[in-house]
mmCIF file with all atom_site columns, C-alpha atoms in Angstrom:
data_model
loop_
_atom_site.group_PDB
_atom_site.id
_atom_site.type_symbol
_atom_site.label_atom_id
_atom_site.label_alt_id
_atom_site.label_comp_id
_atom_site.label_asym_id
_atom_site.label_entity_id
_atom_site.label_seq_id
_atom_site.pdbx_PDB_ins_code
_atom_site.Cartn_x
_atom_site.Cartn_y
_atom_site.Cartn_z
_atom_site.occupancy
_atom_site.B_iso_or_equiv
_atom_site.pdbx_formal_charge
_atom_site.auth_seq_id
_atom_site.auth_comp_id
_atom_site.auth_asym_id
_atom_site.auth_atom_id
_atom_site.pdbx_PDB_model_num
ATOM 1   C CA . UNK D 1 1   ? -6.527  119.084 43.223 1.00 94.00 ? 1   UNK D CA 1
ATOM 2   C CA . UNK D 1 2   ? -4.721  119.914 39.997 1.00 96.00 ? 2   UNK D CA 1
ATOM 3   C CA . UNK D 1 3   ? -1.736  117.629 39.393 1.00 97.00 ? 3   UNK D CA 1
ATOM 4   C CA . UNK D 1 4   ? -0.840  118.689 35.871 1.00 97.00 ? 4   UNK D CA 1
ATOM 5   C CA . UNK D 1 5   ? -1.310  121.528 33.411 1.00 98.00 ? 5   UNK D CA 1
ATOM 6   C CA . UNK D 1 6   ? 0.013   121.836 29.889 1.00 98.00 ? 6   UNK D CA 1
ATOM 7   C CA . UNK D 1 7   ? -0.690  123.815 26.741 1.00 98.00 ? 7   UNK D CA 1
ATOM 8   C CA . UNK D 1 8   ? 0.593   123.903 23.190 1.00 98.00 ? 8   UNK D CA 1
ATOM 9   C CA . UNK D 1 9   ? 0.268   126.121 20.151 1.00 98.00 ? 9   UNK D CA 1
ATOM 10  C CA . UNK D 1 10  ? 0.740   124.358 16.812 1.00 98.00 ? 10  UNK D CA 1
ATOM 11  C CA . UNK D 1 11  ? 1.098   125.898 13.372 1.00 98.00 ? 11  UNK D CA 1
ATOM 12  C CA . UNK D 1 12  ? -1.433  124.295 11.002 1.00 98.00 ? 12  UNK D CA 1
ATOM 13  C CA . UNK D 1 13  ? 0.767   125.050 7.989  1.00 98.00 ? 13  UNK D CA 1
ATOM 14  C CA . UNK D 1 14  ? 3.610   123.105 9.619  1.00 97.00 ? 14  UNK D CA 1
ATOM 15  C CA . UNK D 1 15  ? 1.318   120.067 9.901  1.00 98.00 ? 15  UNK D CA 1
ATOM 16  C CA . UNK D 1 16  ? 0.253   120.543 6.262  1.00 97.00 ? 16  UNK D CA 1
ATOM 17  C CA . UNK D 1 17  ? 3.930   120.622 5.254  1.00 97.00 ? 17  UNK D CA 1
ATOM 18  C CA . UNK D 1 18  ? 4.527   117.353 7.103  1.00 97.00 ? 18  UNK D CA 1
ATOM 19  C CA . UNK D 1 19  ? 1.501   115.809 5.379  1.00 96.00 ? 19  UNK D CA 1
ATOM 20  C CA . UNK D 1 20  ? 2.769   117.001 1.996  1.00 96.00 ? 20  UNK D CA 1
ATOM 21  C CA . UNK D 1 21  ? 6.306   115.793 2.608  1.00 96.00 ? 21  UNK D CA 1
ATOM 22  C CA . UNK D 1 22  ? 5.762   112.524 4.503  1.00 96.00 ? 22  UNK D CA 1
ATOM 23  C CA . UNK D 1 23  ? 2.093   111.643 3.844  1.00 90.00 ? 23  UNK D CA 1
ATOM 24  C CA . UNK D 1 24  ? 0.731   108.575 5.560  1.00 93.00 ? 24  UNK D CA 1
ATOM 25  C CA . UNK D 1 25  ? 4.103   107.801 7.150  1.00 96.00 ? 25  UNK D CA 1
ATOM 26  C CA . UNK D 1 26  ? 3.746   110.970 9.269  1.00 96.00 ? 26  UNK D CA 1
ATOM 27  C CA . UNK D 1 27  ? 0.102   110.262 10.058 1.00 96.00 ? 27  UNK D CA 1
ATOM 28  C CA . UNK D 1 28  ? 0.737   106.669 11.110 1.00 96.00 ? 28  UNK D CA 1
ATOM 29  C CA . UNK D 1 29  ? 3.704   107.610 13.286 1.00 95.00 ? 29  UNK D CA 1
ATOM 30  C CA . UNK D 1 30  ? 1.895   110.343 15.230 1.00 96.00 ? 30  UNK D CA 1
ATOM 31  C CA . UNK D 1 31  ? -1.874  109.749 15.179 1.00 97.00 ? 31  UNK D CA 1
ATOM 32  C CA . UNK D 1 32  ? -4.179  106.936 16.268 1.00 97.00 ? 32  UNK D CA 1
ATOM 33  C CA . UNK D 1 33  ? -6.457  105.165 13.790 1.00 96.00 ? 33  UNK D CA 1
ATOM 34  C CA . UNK D 1 34  ? -9.452  107.038 15.208 1.00 96.00 ? 34  UNK D CA 1
ATOM 35  C CA . UNK D 1 35  ? -7.721  110.412 14.809 1.00 97.00 ? 35  UNK D CA 1
ATOM 36  C CA . UNK D 1 36  ? -6.735  109.632 11.210 1.00 96.00 ? 36  UNK D CA 1
ATOM 37  C CA . UNK D 1 37  ? -10.274 108.478 10.378 1.00 96.00 ? 37  UNK D CA 1
ATOM 38  C CA . UNK D 1 38  ? -11.772 111.681 11.791 1.00 94.00 ? 38  UNK D CA 1
ATOM 39  C CA . UNK D 1 39  ? -9.323  113.840 9.823  1.00 95.00 ? 39  UNK D CA 1
ATOM 40  C CA . UNK D 1 40  ? -10.026 111.901 6.619  1.00 95.00 ? 40  UNK D CA 1
ATOM 41  C CA . UNK D 1 41  ? -13.723 112.781 6.954  1.00 95.00 ? 41  UNK D CA 1
ATOM 42  C CA . UNK D 1 42  ? -12.719 116.469 6.956  1.00 91.00 ? 42  UNK D CA 1
ATOM 43  C CA . UNK D 1 43  ? -10.694 116.843 3.744  1.00 86.00 ? 43  UNK D CA 1
ATOM 44  C CA . UNK D 1 44  ? -10.931 120.643 3.639  1.00 91.00 ? 44  UNK D CA 1
ATOM 45  C CA . UNK D 1 45  ? -9.749  121.023 7.236  1.00 94.00 ? 45  UNK D CA 1
ATOM 46  C CA . UNK D 1 46  ? -7.630  117.878 7.607  1.00 96.00 ? 46  UNK D CA 1
ATOM 47  C CA . UNK D 1 47  ? -4.448  119.721 8.582  1.00 97.00 ? 47  UNK D CA 1
ATOM 48  C CA . UNK D 1 48  ? -6.316  121.802 11.179 1.00 97.00 ? 48  UNK D CA 1
ATOM 49  C CA . UNK D 1 49  ? -7.984  118.712 12.614 1.00 97.00 ? 49  UNK D CA 1
ATOM 50  C CA . UNK D 1 50  ? -4.625  116.972 12.948 1.00 97.00 ? 50  UNK D CA 1
ATOM 51  C CA . UNK D 1 51  ? -2.890  120.115 14.249 1.00 98.00 ? 51  UNK D CA 1
ATOM 52  C CA . UNK D 1 52  ? -5.333  120.348 17.163 1.00 98.00 ? 52  UNK D CA 1
ATOM 53  C CA . UNK D 1 53  ? -4.656  116.718 18.004 1.00 98.00 ? 53  UNK D CA 1
ATOM 54  C CA . UNK D 1 54  ? -0.896  117.241 17.696 1.00 98.00 ? 54  UNK D CA 1
ATOM 55  C CA . UNK D 1 55  ? -1.182  120.177 20.116 1.00 98.00 ? 55  UNK D CA 1
ATOM 56  C CA . UNK D 1 56  ? -3.217  118.021 22.529 1.00 98.00 ? 56  UNK D CA 1
ATOM 57  C CA . UNK D 1 57  ? -0.483  115.372 22.580 1.00 98.00 ? 57  UNK D CA 1
ATOM 58  C CA . UNK D 1 58  ? 2.156   118.015 23.273 1.00 97.00 ? 58  UNK D CA 1
ATOM 59  C CA . UNK D 1 59  ? 0.010   119.610 25.981 1.00 98.00 ? 59  UNK D CA 1
ATOM 60  C CA . UNK D 1 60  ? -0.512  116.255 27.698 1.00 97.00 ? 60  UNK D CA 1
ATOM 61  C CA . UNK D 1 61  ? 3.209   115.464 27.643 1.00 96.00 ? 61  UNK D CA 1
ATOM 62  C CA . UNK D 1 62  ? 3.817   118.802 29.375 1.00 96.00 ? 62  UNK D CA 1
ATOM 63  C CA . UNK D 1 63  ? 1.015   118.232 31.894 1.00 97.00 ? 63  UNK D CA 1
ATOM 64  C CA . UNK D 1 64  ? 2.562   114.943 33.037 1.00 96.00 ? 64  UNK D CA 1
ATOM 65  C CA . UNK D 1 65  ? 6.000   116.536 33.163 1.00 91.00 ? 65  UNK D CA 1
ATOM 66  C CA . UNK D 1 66  ? 7.890   114.239 30.800 1.00 88.00 ? 66  UNK D CA 1
ATOM 67  C CA . UNK D 1 67  ? 7.607   115.569 27.294 1.00 83.00 ? 67  UNK D CA 1
ATOM 68  C CA . UNK D 1 68  ? 8.044   112.634 24.946 1.00 87.00 ? 68  UNK D CA 1
ATOM 69  C CA . UNK D 1 69  ? 10.446  110.763 27.221 1.00 82.00 ? 69  UNK D CA 1
ATOM 70  C CA . UNK D 1 70  ? 10.173  108.003 29.804 1.00 82.00 ? 70  UNK D CA 1
ATOM 71  C CA . UNK D 1 71  ? 7.999   105.852 27.562 1.00 86.00 ? 71  UNK D CA 1
ATOM 72  C CA . UNK D 1 72  ? 5.454   108.534 26.662 1.00 91.00 ? 72  UNK D CA 1
ATOM 73  C CA . UNK D 1 73  ? 4.806   108.330 22.902 1.00 94.00 ? 73  UNK D CA 1
ATOM 74  C CA . UNK D 1 74  ? 2.503   110.399 20.687 1.00 95.00 ? 74  UNK D CA 1
ATOM 75  C CA . UNK D 1 75  ? 0.420   107.411 19.579 1.00 94.00 ? 75  UNK D CA 1
ATOM 76  C CA . UNK D 1 76  ? -0.253  106.550 23.246 1.00 96.00 ? 76  UNK D CA 1
ATOM 77  C CA . UNK D 1 77  ? -2.227  109.801 23.486 1.00 97.00 ? 77  UNK D CA 1
ATOM 78  C CA . UNK D 1 78  ? -5.429  109.840 21.453 1.00 97.00 ? 78  UNK D CA 1
ATOM 79  C CA . UNK D 1 79  ? -8.051  112.562 21.240 1.00 97.00 ? 79  UNK D CA 1
ATOM 80  C CA . UNK D 1 80  ? -11.558 111.117 21.521 1.00 96.00 ? 80  UNK D CA 1
ATOM 81  C CA . UNK D 1 81  ? -14.970 112.575 22.246 1.00 92.00 ? 81  UNK D CA 1
ATOM 82  C CA . UNK D 1 82  ? -16.971 111.883 25.388 1.00 90.00 ? 82  UNK D CA 1
ATOM 83  C CA . UNK D 1 83  ? -20.667 111.002 24.972 1.00 91.00 ? 83  UNK D CA 1
ATOM 84  C CA . UNK D 1 84  ? -21.475 114.725 25.319 1.00 93.00 ? 84  UNK D CA 1
ATOM 85  C CA . UNK D 1 85  ? -19.170 115.486 22.373 1.00 91.00 ? 85  UNK D CA 1
ATOM 86  C CA . UNK D 1 86  ? -16.510 117.191 24.495 1.00 93.00 ? 86  UNK D CA 1
ATOM 87  C CA . UNK D 1 87  ? -12.945 116.247 23.592 1.00 96.00 ? 87  UNK D CA 1
ATOM 88  C CA . UNK D 1 88  ? -10.928 114.175 26.015 1.00 95.00 ? 88  UNK D CA 1
ATOM 89  C CA . UNK D 1 89  ? -7.955  111.831 25.886 1.00 97.00 ? 89  UNK D CA 1
ATOM 90  C CA . UNK D 1 90  ? -7.720  108.063 25.566 1.00 97.00 ? 90  UNK D CA 1
ATOM 91  C CA . UNK D 1 91  ? -4.390  106.990 27.036 1.00 97.00 ? 91  UNK D CA 1
ATOM 92  C CA . UNK D 1 92  ? -2.456  103.772 26.539 1.00 96.00 ? 92  UNK D CA 1
ATOM 93  C CA . UNK D 1 93  ? 1.059   102.474 27.108 1.00 96.00 ? 93  UNK D CA 1
ATOM 94  C CA . UNK D 1 94  ? 3.573   104.865 28.639 1.00 95.00 ? 94  UNK D CA 1
ATOM 95  C CA . UNK D 1 95  ? 1.154   107.817 28.598 1.00 96.00 ? 95  UNK D CA 1
ATOM 96  C CA . UNK D 1 96  ? -1.290  105.912 30.817 1.00 97.00 ? 96  UNK D CA 1
ATOM 97  C CA . UNK D 1 97  ? 1.522   104.588 33.009 1.00 96.00 ? 97  UNK D CA 1
ATOM 98  C CA . UNK D 1 98  ? 2.840   108.116 33.603 1.00 96.00 ? 98  UNK D CA 1
ATOM 99  C CA . UNK D 1 99  ? -0.637  109.365 34.526 1.00 97.00 ? 99  UNK D CA 1
ATOM 100 C CA . UNK D 1 100 ? -1.016  106.484 36.971 1.00 96.00 ? 100 UNK D CA 1
ATOM 101 C CA . UNK D 1 101 ? 2.409   107.288 38.467 1.00 95.00 ? 101 UNK D CA 1
ATOM 102 C CA . UNK D 1 102 ? 1.578   110.929 39.198 1.00 96.00 ? 102 UNK D CA 1
ATOM 103 C CA . UNK D 1 103 ? -1.911  110.259 40.550 1.00 97.00 ? 103 UNK D CA 1
ATOM 104 C CA . UNK D 1 104 ? -1.835  110.292 44.370 1.00 96.00 ? 104 UNK D CA 1
ATOM 105 C CA . UNK D 1 105 ? -2.979  107.205 46.264 1.00 95.00 ? 105 UNK D CA 1
ATOM 106 C CA . UNK D 1 106 ? -6.674  107.320 47.081 1.00 95.00 ? 106 UNK D CA 1
ATOM 107 C CA . UNK D 1 107 ? -7.401  109.482 44.018 1.00 97.00 ? 107 UNK D CA 1
ATOM 108 C CA . UNK D 1 108 ? -8.458  108.981 40.429 1.00 96.00 ? 108 UNK D CA 1
ATOM 109 C CA . UNK D 1 109 ? -7.181  111.199 37.626 1.00 97.00 ? 109 UNK D CA 1
ATOM 110 C CA . UNK D 1 110 ? -9.617  113.177 35.496 1.00 96.00 ? 110 UNK D CA 1
ATOM 111 C CA . UNK D 1 111 ? -8.207  114.668 32.289 1.00 96.00 ? 111 UNK D CA 1
ATOM 112 C CA . UNK D 1 112 ? -9.722  117.882 30.948 1.00 97.00 ? 112 UNK D CA 1
ATOM 113 C CA . UNK D 1 113 ? -8.961  118.968 27.363 1.00 98.00 ? 113 UNK D CA 1
ATOM 114 C CA . UNK D 1 114 ? -9.888  121.978 25.316 1.00 98.00 ? 114 UNK D CA 1
ATOM 115 C CA . UNK D 1 115 ? -9.057  122.502 21.638 1.00 97.00 ? 115 UNK D CA 1
ATOM 116 C CA . UNK D 1 116 ? -9.421  125.423 19.268 1.00 97.00 ? 116 UNK D CA 1
ATOM 117 C CA . UNK D 1 117 ? -8.023  126.679 16.015 1.00 96.00 ? 117 UNK D CA 1
ATOM 118 C CA . UNK D 1 118 ? -7.907  129.892 14.037 1.00 95.00 ? 118 UNK D CA 1
ATOM 119 C CA . UNK D 1 119 ? -5.801  129.477 10.937 1.00 95.00 ? 119 UNK D CA 1
ATOM 120 C CA . UNK D 1 120 ? -2.821  129.270 10.987 1.00 97.00 ? 120 UNK D CA 1
ATOM 121 C CA . UNK D 1 121 ? -2.862  128.287 14.674 1.00 98.00 ? 121 UNK D CA 1
ATOM 122 C CA . UNK D 1 122 ? -4.233  125.331 16.635 1.00 98.00 ? 122 UNK D CA 1
ATOM 123 C CA . UNK D 1 123 ? -4.233  125.362 20.427 1.00 98.00 ? 123 UNK D CA 1
ATOM 124 C CA . UNK D 1 124 ? -4.790  122.744 23.117 1.00 98.00 ? 124 UNK D CA 1
ATOM 125 C CA . UNK D 1 125 ? -4.798  122.874 26.896 1.00 98.00 ? 125 UNK D CA 1
ATOM 126 C CA . UNK D 1 126 ? -4.776  119.863 29.213 1.00 98.00 ? 126 UNK D CA 1
ATOM 127 C CA . UNK D 1 127 ? -5.546  119.990 32.906 1.00 98.00 ? 127 UNK D CA 1
ATOM 128 C CA . UNK D 1 128 ? -5.223  116.856 35.022 1.00 98.00 ? 128 UNK D CA 1
ATOM 129 C CA . UNK D 1 129 ? -7.263  116.782 38.196 1.00 97.00 ? 129 UNK D CA 1
ATOM 130 C CA . UNK D 1 130 ? -6.868  114.247 41.019 1.00 97.00 ? 130 UNK D CA 1
ATOM 131 C CA . UNK D 1 131 ? -10.264 113.496 42.543 1.00 95.00 ? 131 UNK D CA 1
ATOM 132 C CA . UNK D 1 132 ? -10.472 111.695 45.875 1.00 94.00 ? 132 UNK D CA 1
ATOM 133 C CA . UNK D 1 133 ? -12.075 108.278 45.579 1.00 92.00 ? 133 UNK D CA 1
ATOM 134 C CA . UNK D 1 134 ? -15.453 108.505 47.272 1.00 82.00 ? 134 UNK D CA 1
ATOM 135 C CA . UNK D 1 135 ? -15.214 112.310 47.302 1.00 66.00 ? 135 UNK D CA 1
ATOM 136 C CA . UNK D 1 136 ? -18.081 114.569 46.292 1.00 59.00 ? 136 UNK D CA 1
ATOM 137 C CA . UNK D 1 137 ? -16.191 116.189 43.383 1.00 53.00 ? 137 UNK D CA 1
#
């Protein structure tokens, strides 16, 4: 069953403006080390890379129904790649605690993430699925 759905549209130029104005202070406040490393390896599309991740954080906060309140912080939500290469989320702190709180007993949460960009826009959608423990799905 679906227990959360969220999406976000982020302006890449807005992220570039934040990078220009605040530099590493902005990056360190919002993004995980892994996210910053990935963006650094893409100097020509750094702002787009970070904008997609920013949108993913926003989409997750909407999917769990809190926004960035109740202990859910941007750095607790990290975009990582599964072994197949598909993007997914690594959750820590309040973001993980909120996911645990909304997951029904007897279920495990599975987070689905999709990202795309087409300058000047970056988009992310998060769907959280509760899968019954021992179920076939």
